[in-house]
Structure formats: C-alpha cells, structure tokens
C-alpha cells in the first residue's frame, strides 16, 4: 500500500493532480479541506467550527484536524493507497500522521511537493475564486493563507527531507507534464 502526501501552497494544484493520480492508480484521496467543506455544507457543529477558521484563512487546531484525519482514514477500509492532500500542514500534524500510520503497520512512502512561484499562486487562486464559490478564495484571505503556508506549513519540507521522503516536482506547465513528473516519482517507489 502506498501512502503519498501531496504537498504545496494553496493553489499549487494538489487537488487537480490528486484526481489524476486517483484515476491512474486507483488510490483513495483524502482532502481535509474537502472534508471540512462537506461538514459546512451539511450545517454540522464541526462545520460551524471549521468555518470560523477557514473564513479567516487560519488553520484549525492540530488536535481537532488530527482526529478528523484519523476518522476519515479509518473509514476508507483496505485500498491500494491513499493520497493525503492538505494534511499535514504543521509539524505536529506530520508527527501525528507518522504515528497514526505506524500504529496501523504502514507509513508515508513519499512526500511530493508541487513547486509553484508565489505570483502564479495568487493569480491561480484569484481566478479560481471566480468559479469555486469558496469563501476563502478572495484576495485578502488568499494573502493570509499564503502567509500561514510560509510560516506554519513550508517548514514541513525540511521535516520530510530529514525523513528521506521529500521529492520536488515542477508544479507549472501543462497538467500532463506535471502529472508525468509525479507518476515518475510514484513508479520508482
Ligand atoms: P484546503 O482546501 O486544503 O485549501 O483547505 C481549506 C482550509 O481548511 C484551510 O485554509 C484551513 O482553514 C482548513 N484546513 C484544511 N486542512 C487543514 C489542516 N490539515 N490543518 C488545519 N486546517 C486545515
């Protein structure tokens, strides 16, 4: 079983590329952002809590998102592999993921970073906001999310490097090119 962390800033294309990897490999896809947006849509208590962070471009507390991730993962059942998208976003989350998978006799096989220049991210997210209907795809919240990425999430590159799991892929160009670069890493695992 292959567990892959797909990593990158907001707007780096994690969701789009995850969908392509699901089609090709039959992996399951866990996007913590999608899980939270489904809770918001369903009007649950968790959804209300999540909105209060998401709308400000802030991260949910680690303990809460770690519990959500574990419950989502355990609900999948046996499968070829799992793509983790949008999780981990902090070092405590990466440590929790490592422990959670070790407890289930598995681990992360690779962390694939989609590298995209910052000015391209801003442009992609502003454009996405025109159709996504996402409350957090507006210029002010995007700026905040990019700040949060830089300060809390980017340090995970070094963390996964020290685990020997980090791979960088050029995250711009055609979707096919990006996908081929990701598949080359996955196929070599
Ligand atoms: P995303 O769809 O991955 O961009 O996530 C949208 C928002 O959901 C983020 O800006 C956070 O507010 C929240 N979120 C998603 N995943 C996490 C996570 N792993 N840790 C904390 N907050 C998260």
mmCIF file of C-alpha atoms and ligand atoms in Angstrom:
data_model
loop_
_atom_site.group_PDB
_atom_site.id
_atom_site.type_symbol
_atom_site.label_atom_id
_atom_site.label_comp_id
_atom_site.label_asym_id
_atom_site.label_seq_id
_atom_site.Cartn_x
_atom_site.Cartn_y
_atom_site.Cartn_z
ATOM 1 C CA UNK A 1 0.000 0.000 0.000
ATOM 2 C CA UNK A 2 1.335 3.406 -0.994
ATOM 3 C CA UNK A 3 0.637 6.410 1.183
ATOM 4 C CA UNK A 4 1.530 9.638 -0.569
ATOM 5 C CA UNK A 5 1.492 13.139 0.847
ATOM 6 C CA UNK A 6 0.839 15.665 -1.913
ATOM 7 C CA UNK A 7 2.209 18.953 -0.723
ATOM 8 C CA UNK A 8 2.329 22.574 -1.802
ATOM 9 C CA UNK A 9 0.990 26.055 -1.211
ATOM 10 C CA UNK A 10 -2.689 26.904 -1.695
ATOM 11 C CA UNK A 11 -3.240 26.994 -5.466
ATOM 12 C CA UNK A 12 -0.306 24.699 -6.252
ATOM 13 C CA UNK A 13 -2.648 22.168 -7.890
ATOM 14 C CA UNK A 14 -2.790 19.464 -5.191
ATOM 15 C CA UNK A 15 -6.491 18.724 -5.715
ATOM 16 C CA UNK A 16 -6.288 18.623 -9.518
ATOM 17 C CA UNK A 17 -3.250 16.376 -9.514
ATOM 18 C CA UNK A 18 -4.732 14.145 -6.794
ATOM 19 C CA UNK A 19 -7.744 13.500 -9.054
ATOM 20 C CA UNK A 20 -5.427 12.429 -11.882
ATOM 21 C CA UNK A 21 -3.469 10.110 -9.575
ATOM 22 C CA UNK A 22 -6.707 8.566 -8.307
ATOM 23 C CA UNK A 23 -7.724 7.805 -11.911
ATOM 24 C CA UNK A 24 -4.361 6.300 -12.791
ATOM 25 C CA UNK A 25 -3.547 4.273 -9.670
ATOM 26 C CA UNK A 26 -6.897 3.687 -8.016
ATOM 27 C CA UNK A 27 -5.689 5.387 -4.853
ATOM 28 C CA UNK A 28 -8.148 6.922 -2.426
ATOM 29 C CA UNK A 29 -7.939 10.660 -1.854
ATOM 30 C CA UNK A 30 -8.281 12.392 1.494
ATOM 31 C CA UNK A 31 -8.526 16.169 1.244
ATOM 32 C CA UNK A 32 -9.042 17.626 4.715
ATOM 33 C CA UNK A 33 -10.296 20.859 3.081
ATOM 34 C CA UNK A 34 -12.978 18.865 1.188
ATOM 35 C CA UNK A 35 -13.962 17.032 4.386
ATOM 36 C CA UNK A 36 -14.405 20.357 6.182
ATOM 37 C CA UNK A 37 -16.346 21.949 3.300
ATOM 38 C CA UNK A 38 -18.716 18.938 3.319
ATOM 39 C CA UNK A 39 -19.312 19.492 7.054
ATOM 40 C CA UNK A 40 -20.016 23.178 6.413
ATOM 41 C CA UNK A 41 -22.461 22.292 3.648
ATOM 42 C CA UNK A 42 -24.221 19.803 5.904
ATOM 43 C CA UNK A 43 -24.576 22.500 8.576
ATOM 44 C CA UNK A 44 -22.958 20.425 11.348
ATOM 45 C CA UNK A 45 -21.425 21.717 14.573
ATOM 46 C CA UNK A 46 -17.990 20.772 13.216
ATOM 47 C CA UNK A 47 -18.795 22.692 10.034
ATOM 48 C CA UNK A 48 -19.573 25.808 12.069
ATOM 49 C CA UNK A 49 -16.308 25.489 13.970
ATOM 50 C CA UNK A 50 -14.411 24.896 10.719
ATOM 51 C CA UNK A 51 -15.923 27.988 9.038
ATOM 52 C CA UNK A 52 -14.725 30.208 11.837
ATOM 53 C CA UNK A 53 -11.125 29.306 10.922
ATOM 54 C CA UNK A 54 -11.432 28.787 7.153
ATOM 55 C CA UNK A 55 -13.106 32.138 6.515
ATOM 56 C CA UNK A 56 -10.157 33.886 8.174
ATOM 57 C CA UNK A 57 -7.574 31.840 6.288
ATOM 58 C CA UNK A 58 -6.403 30.266 9.554
ATOM 59 C CA UNK A 59 -5.629 26.628 10.282
ATOM 60 C CA UNK A 60 -7.884 24.548 12.512
ATOM 61 C CA UNK A 61 -6.235 23.467 15.784
ATOM 62 C CA UNK A 62 -3.953 20.456 15.318
ATOM 63 C CA UNK A 63 -5.778 18.209 17.815
ATOM 64 C CA UNK A 64 -9.100 18.716 16.031
ATOM 65 C CA UNK A 65 -7.850 18.159 12.477
ATOM 66 C CA UNK A 66 -5.749 15.146 13.544
ATOM 67 C CA UNK A 67 -8.890 13.464 14.957
ATOM 68 C CA UNK A 68 -10.806 14.248 11.751
ATOM 69 C CA UNK A 69 -7.994 12.835 9.628
ATOM 70 C CA UNK A 70 -7.794 9.599 11.638
ATOM 71 C CA UNK A 71 -11.567 9.067 11.453
ATOM 72 C CA UNK A 72 -11.562 9.736 7.686
ATOM 73 C CA UNK A 73 -8.649 7.373 7.119
ATOM 74 C CA UNK A 74 -10.188 4.561 9.193
ATOM 75 C CA UNK A 75 -13.463 4.865 7.294
ATOM 76 C CA UNK A 76 -11.722 4.072 3.978
ATOM 77 C CA UNK A 77 -11.063 0.397 4.640
ATOM 78 C CA UNK A 78 -8.485 -1.583 2.635
ATOM 79 C CA UNK A 79 -7.230 0.097 -0.554
ATOM 80 C CA UNK A 80 -4.284 0.389 -2.985
ATOM 81 C CA UNK A 81 -3.020 3.551 -1.414
ATOM 82 C CA UNK A 82 -4.048 6.904 -0.044
ATOM 83 C CA UNK A 83 -3.206 10.416 -1.193
ATOM 84 C CA UNK A 84 -3.143 12.898 1.663
ATOM 85 C CA UNK A 85 -3.969 16.353 0.306
ATOM 86 C CA UNK A 86 -3.921 19.373 2.608
ATOM 87 C CA UNK A 87 -2.682 17.284 5.539
ATOM 88 C CA UNK A 88 -0.213 17.566 7.214
ATOM 89 C CA UNK A 89 0.079 21.362 7.385
ATOM 90 C CA UNK A 90 2.145 21.672 10.571
ATOM 91 C CA UNK A 91 4.981 19.682 12.109
ATOM 92 C CA UNK A 92 2.766 18.275 14.917
ATOM 93 C CA UNK A 93 0.368 17.050 12.182
ATOM 94 C CA UNK A 94 3.243 15.345 10.333
ATOM 95 C CA UNK A 95 4.330 13.663 13.556
ATOM 96 C CA UNK A 96 0.750 12.572 14.247
ATOM 97 C CA UNK A 97 0.391 11.145 10.721
ATOM 98 C CA UNK A 98 3.612 9.181 11.125
ATOM 99 C CA UNK A 99 2.402 7.740 14.442
ATOM 100 C CA UNK A 100 -1.113 7.043 13.152
ATOM 101 C CA UNK A 101 0.205 5.087 10.162
ATOM 102 C CA UNK A 102 2.829 3.265 12.253
ATOM 103 C CA UNK A 103 0.025 2.142 14.594
ATOM 104 C CA UNK A 104 -1.638 0.640 11.503
ATOM 105 C CA UNK A 105 1.606 -1.034 10.317
ATOM 106 C CA UNK A 106 2.159 1.330 7.427
ATOM 107 C CA UNK A 107 3.815 4.674 6.713
ATOM 108 C CA UNK A 108 4.250 7.539 4.268
ATOM 109 C CA UNK A 109 6.022 6.368 1.087
ATOM 110 C CA UNK A 110 6.717 9.820 -0.318
ATOM 111 C CA UNK A 111 6.004 13.499 0.112
ATOM 112 C CA UNK A 112 5.594 15.090 -3.306
ATOM 113 C CA UNK A 113 5.967 18.858 -3.298
ATOM 114 C CA UNK A 114 4.420 20.849 -6.146
ATOM 115 C CA UNK A 115 6.687 23.836 -6.562
ATOM 116 C CA UNK A 116 4.953 26.948 -7.953
ATOM 117 C CA UNK A 117 6.223 30.561 -7.835
ATOM 118 C CA UNK A 118 4.251 32.755 -5.440
ATOM 119 C CA UNK A 119 2.961 35.232 -8.052
ATOM 120 C CA UNK A 120 1.457 32.330 -10.009
ATOM 121 C CA UNK A 121 -0.304 31.064 -6.879
ATOM 122 C CA UNK A 122 -2.001 34.410 -6.279
ATOM 123 C CA UNK A 123 -3.175 34.581 -9.890
ATOM 124 C CA UNK A 124 -4.467 30.989 -9.889
ATOM 125 C CA UNK A 125 -6.365 31.470 -6.632
ATOM 126 C CA UNK A 126 -7.951 34.765 -7.653
ATOM 127 C CA UNK A 127 -9.073 33.105 -10.901
ATOM 128 C CA UNK A 128 -10.342 30.030 -9.067
ATOM 129 C CA UNK A 129 -12.358 32.322 -6.790
ATOM 130 C CA UNK A 130 -14.420 33.463 -9.774
ATOM 131 C CA UNK A 131 -15.960 29.987 -10.074
ATOM 132 C CA UNK A 132 -15.123 27.956 -6.957
ATOM 133 C CA UNK A 133 -17.671 29.578 -4.673
ATOM 134 C CA UNK A 134 -15.098 29.133 -1.889
ATOM 135 C CA UNK A 135 -15.406 31.703 0.880
ATOM 136 C CA UNK A 136 -11.605 31.737 1.247
ATOM 137 C CA UNK A 137 -10.717 32.387 -2.432
ATOM 138 C CA UNK A 138 -10.722 36.211 -2.150
ATOM 139 C CA UNK A 139 -7.623 38.422 -2.315
ATOM 140 C CA UNK A 140 -7.429 39.228 1.405
ATOM 141 C CA UNK A 141 -7.940 35.657 2.633
ATOM 142 C CA UNK A 142 -5.618 34.299 -0.063
ATOM 143 C CA UNK A 143 -2.832 36.568 1.227
ATOM 144 C CA UNK A 144 -3.432 35.311 4.758
ATOM 145 C CA UNK A 145 -3.428 31.671 3.598
ATOM 146 C CA UNK A 146 -0.124 32.197 1.786
ATOM 147 C CA UNK A 147 1.357 33.756 4.968
ATOM 148 C CA UNK A 148 0.133 30.801 7.023
ATOM 149 C CA UNK A 149 1.625 28.450 4.429
ATOM 150 C CA UNK A 150 5.023 30.174 4.637
ATOM 151 C CA UNK A 151 5.178 30.287 8.414
ATOM 152 C CA UNK A 152 3.480 27.046 9.507
ATOM 153 C CA UNK A 153 3.457 24.650 6.555
ATOM 154 C CA UNK A 154 6.619 25.281 4.495
ATOM 155 C CA UNK A 155 8.857 24.013 7.364
ATOM 156 C CA UNK A 156 7.489 20.555 6.580
ATOM 157 C CA UNK A 157 9.772 20.429 3.527
ATOM 158 C CA UNK A 158 12.773 20.188 5.815
ATOM 159 C CA UNK A 159 10.962 17.790 8.124
ATOM 160 C CA UNK A 160 10.203 15.361 5.281
ATOM 161 C CA UNK A 161 13.722 15.841 3.893
ATOM 162 C CA UNK A 162 15.102 14.614 7.187
ATOM 163 C CA UNK A 163 12.780 11.601 6.910
ATOM 164 C CA UNK A 164 14.235 10.926 3.429
ATOM 165 C CA UNK A 165 10.761 11.235 1.869
ATOM 166 C CA UNK A 166 10.774 14.646 0.173
ATOM 167 C CA UNK A 167 10.571 14.989 -3.636
ATOM 168 C CA UNK A 168 10.036 18.244 -5.547
ATOM 169 C CA UNK A 169 8.152 18.388 -8.828
ATOM 170 C CA UNK A 170 7.731 21.468 -11.015
ATOM 171 C CA UNK A 171 4.116 22.485 -10.399
ATOM 172 C CA UNK A 172 3.568 24.616 -13.516
ATOM 173 C CA UNK A 173 3.411 23.832 -17.213
ATOM 174 C CA UNK A 174 0.724 21.543 -18.619
ATOM 175 C CA UNK A 175 -1.338 19.315 -16.325
ATOM 176 C CA UNK A 176 0.013 16.301 -18.235
ATOM 177 C CA UNK A 177 3.639 17.330 -17.709
ATOM 178 C CA UNK A 178 3.113 17.850 -14.005
ATOM 179 C CA UNK A 179 1.247 14.569 -13.740
ATOM 180 C CA UNK A 180 4.001 12.686 -15.593
ATOM 181 C CA UNK A 181 6.605 14.081 -13.196
ATOM 182 C CA UNK A 182 4.558 12.951 -10.183
ATOM 183 C CA UNK A 183 3.979 9.499 -11.679
ATOM 184 C CA UNK A 184 7.713 9.089 -12.325
ATOM 185 C CA UNK A 185 8.364 9.508 -8.603
ATOM 186 C CA UNK A 186 5.493 7.222 -7.596
ATOM 187 C CA UNK A 187 6.500 4.500 -10.058
ATOM 188 C CA UNK A 188 10.019 4.492 -8.643
ATOM 189 C CA UNK A 189 8.812 3.898 -5.058
HETATM 190 P P1 LIG B 1 -7.682 23.481 1.525
HETATM 191 O O1 LIG B 1 -8.905 23.099 0.780
HETATM 192 O O2 LIG B 1 -6.716 22.334 1.710
HETATM 193 O O3 LIG B 1 -7.001 24.708 0.967
HETATM 194 O O4 LIG B 1 -8.152 23.889 2.996
HETATM 195 C C1 LIG B 1 -9.028 24.964 3.232
HETATM 196 C C2 LIG B 1 -8.970 25.391 4.680
HETATM 197 O O5 LIG B 1 -9.368 24.304 5.526
HETATM 198 C C3 LIG B 1 -7.594 25.802 5.200
HETATM 199 O O6 LIG B 1 -7.266 27.145 4.878
HETATM 200 C C4 LIG B 1 -7.770 25.579 6.701
HETATM 201 O O7 LIG B 1 -8.541 26.609 7.282
HETATM 202 C C5 LIG B 1 -8.611 24.311 6.741
HETATM 203 N N1 LIG B 1 -7.742 23.097 6.752
HETATM 204 C C6 LIG B 1 -7.673 22.145 5.784
HETATM 205 N N2 LIG B 1 -6.752 21.212 6.101
HETATM 206 C C7 LIG B 1 -6.228 21.595 7.295
HETATM 207 C C8 LIG B 1 -5.199 21.073 8.122
HETATM 208 N N3 LIG B 1 -4.513 19.965 7.793
HETATM 209 N N4 LIG B 1 -4.922 21.730 9.283
HETATM 210 C C9 LIG B 1 -5.594 22.844 9.654
HETATM 211 N N5 LIG B 1 -6.548 23.410 8.895
HETATM 212 C C10 LIG B 1 -6.872 22.791 7.718
#
